[in-house]
mmCIF file of C-alpha atoms (C1' of nucleotides) in Angstrom:
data_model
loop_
_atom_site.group_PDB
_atom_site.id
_atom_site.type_symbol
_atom_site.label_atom_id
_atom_site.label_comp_id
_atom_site.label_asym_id
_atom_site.label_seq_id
_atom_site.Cartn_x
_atom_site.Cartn_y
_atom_site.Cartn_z
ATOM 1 C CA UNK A 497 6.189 -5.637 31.803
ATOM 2 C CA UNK A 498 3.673 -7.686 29.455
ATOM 3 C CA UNK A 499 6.210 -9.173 27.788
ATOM 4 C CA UNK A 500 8.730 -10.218 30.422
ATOM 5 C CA UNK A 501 7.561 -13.889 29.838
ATOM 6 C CA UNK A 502 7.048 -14.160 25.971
ATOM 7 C CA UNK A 503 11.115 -12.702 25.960
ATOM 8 C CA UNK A 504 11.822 -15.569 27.902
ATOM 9 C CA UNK A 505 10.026 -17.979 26.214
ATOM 10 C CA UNK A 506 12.143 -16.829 23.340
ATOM 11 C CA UNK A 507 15.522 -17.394 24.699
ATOM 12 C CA UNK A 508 13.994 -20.944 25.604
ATOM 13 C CA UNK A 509 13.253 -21.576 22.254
ATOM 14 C CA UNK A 510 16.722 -21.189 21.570
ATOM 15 C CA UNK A 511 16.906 -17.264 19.842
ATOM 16 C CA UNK A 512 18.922 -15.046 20.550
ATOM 17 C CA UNK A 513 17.356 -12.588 22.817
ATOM 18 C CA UNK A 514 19.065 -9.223 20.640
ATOM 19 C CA UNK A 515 17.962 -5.216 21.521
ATOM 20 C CA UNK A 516 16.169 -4.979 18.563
ATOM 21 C CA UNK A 517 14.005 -8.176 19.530
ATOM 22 C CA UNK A 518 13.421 -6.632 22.521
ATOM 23 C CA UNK A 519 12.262 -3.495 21.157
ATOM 24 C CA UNK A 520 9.713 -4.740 19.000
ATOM 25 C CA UNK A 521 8.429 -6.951 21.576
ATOM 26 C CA UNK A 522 8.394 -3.669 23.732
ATOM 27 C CA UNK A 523 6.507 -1.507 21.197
ATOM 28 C CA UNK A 524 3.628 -4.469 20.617
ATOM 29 C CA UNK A 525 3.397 -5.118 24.400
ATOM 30 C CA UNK A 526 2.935 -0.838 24.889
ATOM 31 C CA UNK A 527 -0.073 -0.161 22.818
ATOM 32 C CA UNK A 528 -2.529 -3.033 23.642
ATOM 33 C CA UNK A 529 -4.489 -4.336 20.609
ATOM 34 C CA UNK A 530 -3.598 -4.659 16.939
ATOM 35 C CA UNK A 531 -0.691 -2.550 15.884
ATOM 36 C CA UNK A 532 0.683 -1.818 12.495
ATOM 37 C CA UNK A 533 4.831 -2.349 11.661
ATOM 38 C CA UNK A 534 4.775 1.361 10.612
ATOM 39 C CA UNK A 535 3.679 2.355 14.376
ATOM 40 C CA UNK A 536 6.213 -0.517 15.736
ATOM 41 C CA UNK A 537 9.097 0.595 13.337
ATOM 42 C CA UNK A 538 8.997 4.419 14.651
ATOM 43 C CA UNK A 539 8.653 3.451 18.211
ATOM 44 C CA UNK A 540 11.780 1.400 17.861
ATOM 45 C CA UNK A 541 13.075 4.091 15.472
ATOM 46 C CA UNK A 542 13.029 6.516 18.560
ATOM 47 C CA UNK A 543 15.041 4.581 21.170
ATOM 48 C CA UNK A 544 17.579 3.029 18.259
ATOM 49 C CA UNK A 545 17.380 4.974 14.791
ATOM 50 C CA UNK A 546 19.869 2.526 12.928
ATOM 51 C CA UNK A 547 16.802 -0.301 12.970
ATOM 52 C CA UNK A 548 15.753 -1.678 9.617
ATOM 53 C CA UNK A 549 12.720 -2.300 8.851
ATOM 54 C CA UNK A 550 13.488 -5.651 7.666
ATOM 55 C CA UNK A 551 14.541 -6.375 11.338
ATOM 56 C CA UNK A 552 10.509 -5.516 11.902
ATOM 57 C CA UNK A 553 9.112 -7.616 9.589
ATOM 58 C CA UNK A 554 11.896 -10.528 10.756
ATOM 59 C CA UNK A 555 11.319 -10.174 14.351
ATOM 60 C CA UNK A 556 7.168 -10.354 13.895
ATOM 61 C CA UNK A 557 7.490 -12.980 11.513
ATOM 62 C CA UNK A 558 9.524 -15.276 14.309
ATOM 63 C CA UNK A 559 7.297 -14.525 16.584
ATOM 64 C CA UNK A 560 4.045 -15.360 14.513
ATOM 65 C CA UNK A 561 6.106 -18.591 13.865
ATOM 66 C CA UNK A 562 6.095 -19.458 17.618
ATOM 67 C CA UNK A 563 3.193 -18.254 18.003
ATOM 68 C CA UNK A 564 3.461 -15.508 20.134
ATOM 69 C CA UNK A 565 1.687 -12.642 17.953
ATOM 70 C CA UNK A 566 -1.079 -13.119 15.704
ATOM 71 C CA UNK A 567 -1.071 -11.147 12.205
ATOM 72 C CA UNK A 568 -4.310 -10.120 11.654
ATOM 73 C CA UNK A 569 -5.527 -8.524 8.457
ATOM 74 C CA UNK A 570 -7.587 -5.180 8.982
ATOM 75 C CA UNK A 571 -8.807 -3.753 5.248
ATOM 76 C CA UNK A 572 -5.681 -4.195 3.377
ATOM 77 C CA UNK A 573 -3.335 -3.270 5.978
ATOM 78 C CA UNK A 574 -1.703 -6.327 8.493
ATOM 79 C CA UNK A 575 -1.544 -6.053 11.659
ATOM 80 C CA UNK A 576 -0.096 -7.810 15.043
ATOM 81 C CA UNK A 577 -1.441 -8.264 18.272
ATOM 82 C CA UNK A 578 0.312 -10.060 21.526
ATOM 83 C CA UNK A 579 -0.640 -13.240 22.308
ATOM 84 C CA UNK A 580 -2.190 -13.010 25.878
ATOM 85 C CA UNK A 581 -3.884 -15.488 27.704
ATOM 86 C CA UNK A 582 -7.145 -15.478 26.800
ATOM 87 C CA UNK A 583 -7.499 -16.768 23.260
ATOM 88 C CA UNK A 584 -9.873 -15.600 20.923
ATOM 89 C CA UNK A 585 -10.636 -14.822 17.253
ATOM 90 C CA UNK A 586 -11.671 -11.342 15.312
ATOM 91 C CA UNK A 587 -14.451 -10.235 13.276
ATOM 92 C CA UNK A 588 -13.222 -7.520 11.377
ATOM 93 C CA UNK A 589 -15.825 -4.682 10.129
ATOM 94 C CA UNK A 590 -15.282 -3.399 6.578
ATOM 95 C CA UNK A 591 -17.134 -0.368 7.154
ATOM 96 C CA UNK A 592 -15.408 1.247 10.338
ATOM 97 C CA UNK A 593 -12.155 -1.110 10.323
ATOM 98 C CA UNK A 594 -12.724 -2.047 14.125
ATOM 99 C CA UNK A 595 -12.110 -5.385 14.898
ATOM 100 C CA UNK A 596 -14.335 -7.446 17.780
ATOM 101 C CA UNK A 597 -13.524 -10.990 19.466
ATOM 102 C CA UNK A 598 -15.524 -13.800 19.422
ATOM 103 C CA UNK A 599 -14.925 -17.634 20.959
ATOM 104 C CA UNK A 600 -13.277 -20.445 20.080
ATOM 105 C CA UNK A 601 -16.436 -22.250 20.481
ATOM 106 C CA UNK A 602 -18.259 -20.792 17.919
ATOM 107 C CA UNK A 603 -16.259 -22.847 15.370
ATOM 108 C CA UNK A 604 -16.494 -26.009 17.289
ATOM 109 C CA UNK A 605 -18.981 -27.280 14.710
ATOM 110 C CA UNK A 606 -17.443 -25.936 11.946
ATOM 111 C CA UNK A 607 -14.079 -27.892 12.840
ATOM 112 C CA UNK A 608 -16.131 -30.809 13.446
ATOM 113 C CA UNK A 609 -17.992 -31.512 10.008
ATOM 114 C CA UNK A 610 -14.580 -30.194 7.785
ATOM 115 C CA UNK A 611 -12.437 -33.055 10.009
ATOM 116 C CA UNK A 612 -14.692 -35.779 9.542
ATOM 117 C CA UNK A 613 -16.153 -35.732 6.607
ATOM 118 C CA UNK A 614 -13.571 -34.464 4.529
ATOM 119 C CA UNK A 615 -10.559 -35.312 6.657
ATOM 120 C CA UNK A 616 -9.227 -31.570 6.565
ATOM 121 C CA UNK A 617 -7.938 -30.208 9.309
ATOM 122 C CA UNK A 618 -8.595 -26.697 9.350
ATOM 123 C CA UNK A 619 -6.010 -23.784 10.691
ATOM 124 C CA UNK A 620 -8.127 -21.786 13.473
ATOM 125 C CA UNK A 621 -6.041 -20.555 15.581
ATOM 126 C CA UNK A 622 -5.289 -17.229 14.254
ATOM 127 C CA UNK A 623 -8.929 -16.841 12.545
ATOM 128 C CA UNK A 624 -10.550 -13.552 11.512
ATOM 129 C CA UNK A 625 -13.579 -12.564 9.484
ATOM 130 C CA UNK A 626 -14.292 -9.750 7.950
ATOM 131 C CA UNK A 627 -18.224 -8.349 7.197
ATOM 132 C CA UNK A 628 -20.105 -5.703 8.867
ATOM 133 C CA UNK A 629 -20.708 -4.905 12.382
ATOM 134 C CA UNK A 630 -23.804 -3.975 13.791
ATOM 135 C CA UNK A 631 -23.280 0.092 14.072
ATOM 136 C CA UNK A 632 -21.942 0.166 10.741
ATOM 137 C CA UNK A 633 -24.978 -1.883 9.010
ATOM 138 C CA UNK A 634 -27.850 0.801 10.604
ATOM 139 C CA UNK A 635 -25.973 3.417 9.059
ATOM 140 C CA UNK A 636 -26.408 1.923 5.526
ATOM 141 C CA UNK J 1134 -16.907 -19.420 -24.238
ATOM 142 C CA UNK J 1135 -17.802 -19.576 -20.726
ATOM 143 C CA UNK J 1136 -17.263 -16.702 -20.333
ATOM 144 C CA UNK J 1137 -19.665 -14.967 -22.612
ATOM 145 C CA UNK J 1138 -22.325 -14.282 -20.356
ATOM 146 C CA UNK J 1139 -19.742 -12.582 -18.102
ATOM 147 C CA UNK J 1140 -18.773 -9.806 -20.485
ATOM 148 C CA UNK J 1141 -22.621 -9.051 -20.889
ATOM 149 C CA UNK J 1142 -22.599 -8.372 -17.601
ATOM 150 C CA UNK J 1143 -19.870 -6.210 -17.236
ATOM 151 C CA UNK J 1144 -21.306 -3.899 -20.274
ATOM 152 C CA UNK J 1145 -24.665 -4.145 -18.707
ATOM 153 C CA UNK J 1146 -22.591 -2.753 -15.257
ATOM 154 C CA UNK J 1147 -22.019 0.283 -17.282
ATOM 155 C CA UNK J 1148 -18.565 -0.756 -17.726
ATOM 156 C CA UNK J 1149 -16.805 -0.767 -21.534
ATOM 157 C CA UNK J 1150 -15.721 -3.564 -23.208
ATOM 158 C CA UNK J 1151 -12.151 -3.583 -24.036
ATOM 159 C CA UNK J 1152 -10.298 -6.389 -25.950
ATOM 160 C CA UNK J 1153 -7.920 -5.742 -22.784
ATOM 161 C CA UNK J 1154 -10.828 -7.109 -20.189
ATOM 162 C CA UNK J 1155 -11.847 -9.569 -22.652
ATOM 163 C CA UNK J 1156 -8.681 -11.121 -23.124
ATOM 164 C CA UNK J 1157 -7.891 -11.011 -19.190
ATOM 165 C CA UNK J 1158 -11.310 -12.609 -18.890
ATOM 166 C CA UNK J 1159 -10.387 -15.274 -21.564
ATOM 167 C CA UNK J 1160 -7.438 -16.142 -20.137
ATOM 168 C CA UNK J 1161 -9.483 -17.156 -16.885
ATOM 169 C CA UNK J 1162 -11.783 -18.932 -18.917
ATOM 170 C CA UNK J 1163 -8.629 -20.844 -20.552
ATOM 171 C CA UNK J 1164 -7.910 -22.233 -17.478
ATOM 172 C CA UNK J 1165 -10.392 -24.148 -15.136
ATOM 173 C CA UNK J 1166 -9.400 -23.786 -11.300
ATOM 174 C CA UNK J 1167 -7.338 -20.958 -9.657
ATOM 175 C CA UNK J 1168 -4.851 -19.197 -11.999
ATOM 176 C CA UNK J 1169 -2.215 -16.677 -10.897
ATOM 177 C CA UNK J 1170 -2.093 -13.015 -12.061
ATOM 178 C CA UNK J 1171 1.484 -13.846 -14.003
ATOM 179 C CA UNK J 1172 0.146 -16.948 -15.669
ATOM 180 C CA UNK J 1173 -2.705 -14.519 -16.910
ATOM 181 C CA UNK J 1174 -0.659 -11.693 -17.870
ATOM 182 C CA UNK J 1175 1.580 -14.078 -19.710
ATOM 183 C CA UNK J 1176 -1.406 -15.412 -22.081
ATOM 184 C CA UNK J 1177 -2.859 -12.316 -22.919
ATOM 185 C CA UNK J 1178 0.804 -10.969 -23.753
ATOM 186 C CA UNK J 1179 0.942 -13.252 -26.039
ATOM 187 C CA UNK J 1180 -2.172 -11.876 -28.322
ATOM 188 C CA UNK J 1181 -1.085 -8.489 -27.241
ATOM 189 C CA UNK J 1182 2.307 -7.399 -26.150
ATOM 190 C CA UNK J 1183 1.116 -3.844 -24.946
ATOM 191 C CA UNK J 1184 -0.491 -4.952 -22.279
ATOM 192 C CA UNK J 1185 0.286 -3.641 -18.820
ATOM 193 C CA UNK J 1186 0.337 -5.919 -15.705
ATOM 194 C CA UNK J 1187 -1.265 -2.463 -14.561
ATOM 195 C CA UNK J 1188 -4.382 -3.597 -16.162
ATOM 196 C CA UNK J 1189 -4.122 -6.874 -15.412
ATOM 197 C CA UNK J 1190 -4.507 -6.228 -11.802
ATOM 198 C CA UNK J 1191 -7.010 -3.424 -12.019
ATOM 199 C CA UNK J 1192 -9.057 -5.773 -14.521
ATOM 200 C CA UNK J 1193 -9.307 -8.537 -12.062
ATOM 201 C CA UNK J 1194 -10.198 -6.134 -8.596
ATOM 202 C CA UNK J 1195 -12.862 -4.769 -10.909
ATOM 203 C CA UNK J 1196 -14.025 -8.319 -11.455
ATOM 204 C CA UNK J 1197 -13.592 -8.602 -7.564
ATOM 205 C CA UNK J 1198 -15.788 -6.006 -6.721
ATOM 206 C CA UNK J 1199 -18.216 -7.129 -9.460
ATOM 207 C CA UNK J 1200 -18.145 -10.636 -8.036
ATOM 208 C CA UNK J 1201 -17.440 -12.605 -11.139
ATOM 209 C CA UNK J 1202 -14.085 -13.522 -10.124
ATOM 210 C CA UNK J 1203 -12.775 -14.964 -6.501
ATOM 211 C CA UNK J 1204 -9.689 -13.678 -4.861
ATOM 212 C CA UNK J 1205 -7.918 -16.921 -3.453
ATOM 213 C CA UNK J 1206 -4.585 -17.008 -1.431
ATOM 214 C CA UNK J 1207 -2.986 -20.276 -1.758
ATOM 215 C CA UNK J 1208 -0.093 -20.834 0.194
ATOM 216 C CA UNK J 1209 1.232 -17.231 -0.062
ATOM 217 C CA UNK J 1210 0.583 -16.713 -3.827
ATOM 218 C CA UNK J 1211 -2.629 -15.160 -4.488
ATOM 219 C CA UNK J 1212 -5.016 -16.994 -7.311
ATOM 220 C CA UNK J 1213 -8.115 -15.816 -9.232
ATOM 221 C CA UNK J 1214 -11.330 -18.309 -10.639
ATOM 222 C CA UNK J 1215 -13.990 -17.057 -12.600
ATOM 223 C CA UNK J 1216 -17.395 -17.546 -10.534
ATOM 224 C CA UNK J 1217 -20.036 -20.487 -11.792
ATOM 225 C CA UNK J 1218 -23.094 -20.753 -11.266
ATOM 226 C CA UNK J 1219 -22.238 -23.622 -8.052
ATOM 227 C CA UNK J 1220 -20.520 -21.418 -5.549
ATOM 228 C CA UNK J 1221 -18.574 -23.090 -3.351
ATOM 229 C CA UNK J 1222 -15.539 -22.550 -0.711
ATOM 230 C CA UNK J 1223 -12.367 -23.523 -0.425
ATOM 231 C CA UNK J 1224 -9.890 -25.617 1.624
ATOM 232 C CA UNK J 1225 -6.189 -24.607 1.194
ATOM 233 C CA UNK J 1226 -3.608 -27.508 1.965
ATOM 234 C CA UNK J 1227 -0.685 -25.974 3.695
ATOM 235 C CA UNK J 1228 0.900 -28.739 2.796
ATOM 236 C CA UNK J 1229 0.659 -29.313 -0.776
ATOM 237 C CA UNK J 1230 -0.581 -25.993 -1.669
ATOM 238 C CA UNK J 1231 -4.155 -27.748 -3.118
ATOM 239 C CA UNK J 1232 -7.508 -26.291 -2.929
ATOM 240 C CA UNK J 1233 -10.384 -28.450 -1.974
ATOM 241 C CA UNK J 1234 -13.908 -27.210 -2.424
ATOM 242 C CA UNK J 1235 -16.814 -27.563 0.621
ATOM 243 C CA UNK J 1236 -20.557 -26.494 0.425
ATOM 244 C CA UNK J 1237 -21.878 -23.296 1.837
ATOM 245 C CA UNK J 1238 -23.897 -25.325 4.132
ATOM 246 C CA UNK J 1239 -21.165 -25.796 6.399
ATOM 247 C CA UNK J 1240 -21.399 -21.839 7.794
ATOM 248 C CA UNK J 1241 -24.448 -21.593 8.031
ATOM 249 C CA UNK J 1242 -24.285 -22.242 11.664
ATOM 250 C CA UNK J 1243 -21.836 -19.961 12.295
ATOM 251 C CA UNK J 1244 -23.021 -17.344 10.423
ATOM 252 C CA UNK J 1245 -26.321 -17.249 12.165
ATOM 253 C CA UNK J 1246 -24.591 -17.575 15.634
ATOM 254 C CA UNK J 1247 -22.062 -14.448 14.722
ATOM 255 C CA UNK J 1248 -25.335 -12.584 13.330
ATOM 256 C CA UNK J 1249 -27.770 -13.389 15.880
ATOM 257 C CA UNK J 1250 -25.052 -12.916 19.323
ATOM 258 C CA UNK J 1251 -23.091 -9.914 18.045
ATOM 259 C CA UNK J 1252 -25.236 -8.479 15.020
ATOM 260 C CA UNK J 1253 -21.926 -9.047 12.778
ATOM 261 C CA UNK J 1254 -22.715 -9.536 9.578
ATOM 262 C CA UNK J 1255 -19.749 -12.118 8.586
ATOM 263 C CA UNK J 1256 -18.612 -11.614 4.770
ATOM 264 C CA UNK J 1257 -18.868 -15.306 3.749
ATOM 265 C CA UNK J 1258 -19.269 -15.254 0.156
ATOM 266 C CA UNK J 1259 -15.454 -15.473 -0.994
ATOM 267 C CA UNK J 1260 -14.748 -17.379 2.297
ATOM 268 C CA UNK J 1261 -11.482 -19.514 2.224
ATOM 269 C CA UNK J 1262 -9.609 -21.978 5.098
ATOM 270 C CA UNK J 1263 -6.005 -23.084 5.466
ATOM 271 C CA UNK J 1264 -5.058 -26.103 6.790
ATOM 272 C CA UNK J 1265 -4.127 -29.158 6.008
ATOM 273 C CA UNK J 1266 -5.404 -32.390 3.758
ATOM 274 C CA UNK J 1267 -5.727 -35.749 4.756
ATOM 275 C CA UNK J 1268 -3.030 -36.919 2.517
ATOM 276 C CA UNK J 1269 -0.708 -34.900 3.529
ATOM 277 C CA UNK J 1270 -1.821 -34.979 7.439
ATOM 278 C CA UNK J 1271 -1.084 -38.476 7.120
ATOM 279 C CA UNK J 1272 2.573 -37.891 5.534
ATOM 280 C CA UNK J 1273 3.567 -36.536 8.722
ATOM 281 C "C1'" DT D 136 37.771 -12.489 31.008
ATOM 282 C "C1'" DG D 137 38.592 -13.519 26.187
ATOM 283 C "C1'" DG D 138 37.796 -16.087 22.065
ATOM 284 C "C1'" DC D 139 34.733 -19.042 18.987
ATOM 285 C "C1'" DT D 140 30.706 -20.061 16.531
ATOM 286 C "C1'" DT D 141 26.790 -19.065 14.230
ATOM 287 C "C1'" DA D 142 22.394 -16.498 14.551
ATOM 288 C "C1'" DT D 143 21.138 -12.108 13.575
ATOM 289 C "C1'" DT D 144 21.595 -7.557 11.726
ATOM 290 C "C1'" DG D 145 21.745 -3.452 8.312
ATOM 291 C "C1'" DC D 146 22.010 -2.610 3.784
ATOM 292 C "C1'" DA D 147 20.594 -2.685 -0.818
ATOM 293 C "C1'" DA D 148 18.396 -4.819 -4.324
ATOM 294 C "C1'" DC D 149 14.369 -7.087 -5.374
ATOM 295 C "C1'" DC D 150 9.420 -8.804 -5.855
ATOM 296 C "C1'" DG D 151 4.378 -8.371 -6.421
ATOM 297 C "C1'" DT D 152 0.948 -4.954 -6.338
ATOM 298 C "C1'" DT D 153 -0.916 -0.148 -6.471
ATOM 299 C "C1'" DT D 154 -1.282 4.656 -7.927
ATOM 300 C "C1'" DG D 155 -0.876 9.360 -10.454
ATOM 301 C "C1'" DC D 156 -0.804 11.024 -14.729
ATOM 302 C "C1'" DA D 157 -1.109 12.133 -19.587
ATOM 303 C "C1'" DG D 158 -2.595 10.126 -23.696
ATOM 304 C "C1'" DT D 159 -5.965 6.924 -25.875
ATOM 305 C "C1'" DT D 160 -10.288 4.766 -27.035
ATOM 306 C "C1'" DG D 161 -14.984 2.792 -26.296
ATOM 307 C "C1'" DT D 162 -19.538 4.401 -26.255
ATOM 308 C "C1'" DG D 163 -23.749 6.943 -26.961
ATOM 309 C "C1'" DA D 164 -25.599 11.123 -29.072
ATOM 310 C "C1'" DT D 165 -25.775 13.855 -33.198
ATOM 311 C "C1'" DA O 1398 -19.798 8.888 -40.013
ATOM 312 C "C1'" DT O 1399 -18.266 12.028 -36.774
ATOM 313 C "C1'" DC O 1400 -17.981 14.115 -32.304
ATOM 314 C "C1'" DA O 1401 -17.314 14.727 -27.343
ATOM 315 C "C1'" DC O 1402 -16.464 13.002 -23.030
ATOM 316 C "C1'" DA O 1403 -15.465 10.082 -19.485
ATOM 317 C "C1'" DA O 1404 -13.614 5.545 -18.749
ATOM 318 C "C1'" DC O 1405 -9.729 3.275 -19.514
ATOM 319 C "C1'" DT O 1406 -4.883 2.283 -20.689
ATOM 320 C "C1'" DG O 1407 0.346 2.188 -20.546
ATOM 321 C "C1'" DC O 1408 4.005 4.030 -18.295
ATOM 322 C "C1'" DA O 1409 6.820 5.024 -14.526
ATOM 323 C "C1'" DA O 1410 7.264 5.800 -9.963
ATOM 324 C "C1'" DA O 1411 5.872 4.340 -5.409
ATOM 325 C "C1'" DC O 1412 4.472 1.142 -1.998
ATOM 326 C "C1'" DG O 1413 4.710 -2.722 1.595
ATOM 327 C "C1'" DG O 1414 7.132 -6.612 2.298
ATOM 328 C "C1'" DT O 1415 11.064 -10.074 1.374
ATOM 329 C "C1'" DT O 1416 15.729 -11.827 0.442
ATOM 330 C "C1'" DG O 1417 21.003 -12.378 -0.337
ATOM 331 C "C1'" DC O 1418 25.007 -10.938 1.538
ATOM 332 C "C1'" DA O 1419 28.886 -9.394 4.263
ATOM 333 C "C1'" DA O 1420 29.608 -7.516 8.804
ATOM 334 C "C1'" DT O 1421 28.338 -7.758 13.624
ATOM 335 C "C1'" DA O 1422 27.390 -9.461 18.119
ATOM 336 C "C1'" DA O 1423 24.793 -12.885 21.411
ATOM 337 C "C1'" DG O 1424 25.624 -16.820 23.828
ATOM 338 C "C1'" DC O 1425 28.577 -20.344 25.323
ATOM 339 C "C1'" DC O 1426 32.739 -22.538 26.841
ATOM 340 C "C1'" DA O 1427 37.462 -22.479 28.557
#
DNA sequence: TGGCTTATTGCAACCGTTTGCAGTTGTGAT
DNA sequence: ATCACAACTGCAAACGGTTGCAATAAGCCA
């Protein structure tokens, strides 16, 4: 179970830990990589058919809050990923919709110049960039 | 008008020139900085009560795709700002919802790192950040 | 175990945005 | 000036996502 310790973590944080939590958590932990609430709604939908989808978007939205999921735009259509150990952020191709990792490092700099010389403190930890990966830019 | 130069280009695009466009793009023009889509559909109602908030929207993703307009989210509420000759980025306060501007100087780094390591090809034209501002990072 | 409290749920209505369609109108050619 | 045609519009219905509300049930304590 990939998910064993993020449910705990919940009940931790002081949620309740209901079936339908559970469920969703289930469903994201199943499929690994970015899934969309339509595939999590009809995987809970088939083990508990009186879910809403409003419990969905609820539960994901908790759990983006505490950081355990990141929501993760893919050409127009949002999607959410467990949080596993390894942290990292996503360049997201317009042309085939894939979407790669890439390091925390390479923003290092970035993070640097925006802090100090503006005094900004920028939000990277669920970072994504969209453009065109290599495949997809030969074929043009 | 500022934005004179803009509907030239759009007829020169092969597109037509209708007093709806021209009125959408006068309303941006109105207004300097990031204006919503209601704000916009509320001035050109008021020269034209037809008008569909339909068009609106399909009038400012043709702009989009054109780039003469840039698609902003700002705190959850997403803003549009006719494109000047000085192109810039933008820093979105999470706190107080403000957008700060930043050179494109600051990516380049990055952008040659992502291009050069993975052959991604990062879409940095319309690039925005959320965060948060020194005034209101020191408010906390 | 049973009862209390309050977070959480399902429902339905809502919001901002998009889309299919039939009618309209800008545009370029005659 | 008129015509023809495709681009464009307004309308209404649909979409993904959110919210208010009354009913339910998770967690805690006795």
């Amino acid at each position: 179970m990939r998910h064993t310790k993020t449910l705990e973590r919940l009940k931790e944080s002081g949620y309740r830990l209901t079936p339908q939590r559970v469920m969703v958590l289930a469903a994201l932990a199943a499929r690994p990589g970015h899934i969309g609430v339509d595939e999590i709604y009809r995987q809970v939908y088939e083990g508990y058919p009186y879910i809403d989808v409003a419990t969905v978007y609820r539960t994901l939205q908790l759990l983006k809050n505490l950081h355990m999921v990141t929501e993760l735009d893919v050409g127009g259509t949002t999607r959410y990923e467990l949080i596993e150990a390894d942290r990292h952020h996503h360049m997201v191709c317009r042309g085939c919709g894939n979407a790669f990792d890439f390091s925390p490092t390479y923003l290092v700099e970035f993070r640097q110049r925006l802090t100090q010389e503006f005094g900004f403190q920028p939000d990277l930890e669920h970072f994504a960039i969209g453009g065109l990966c290599s495949r997809c830019a030969e074929s043009l």
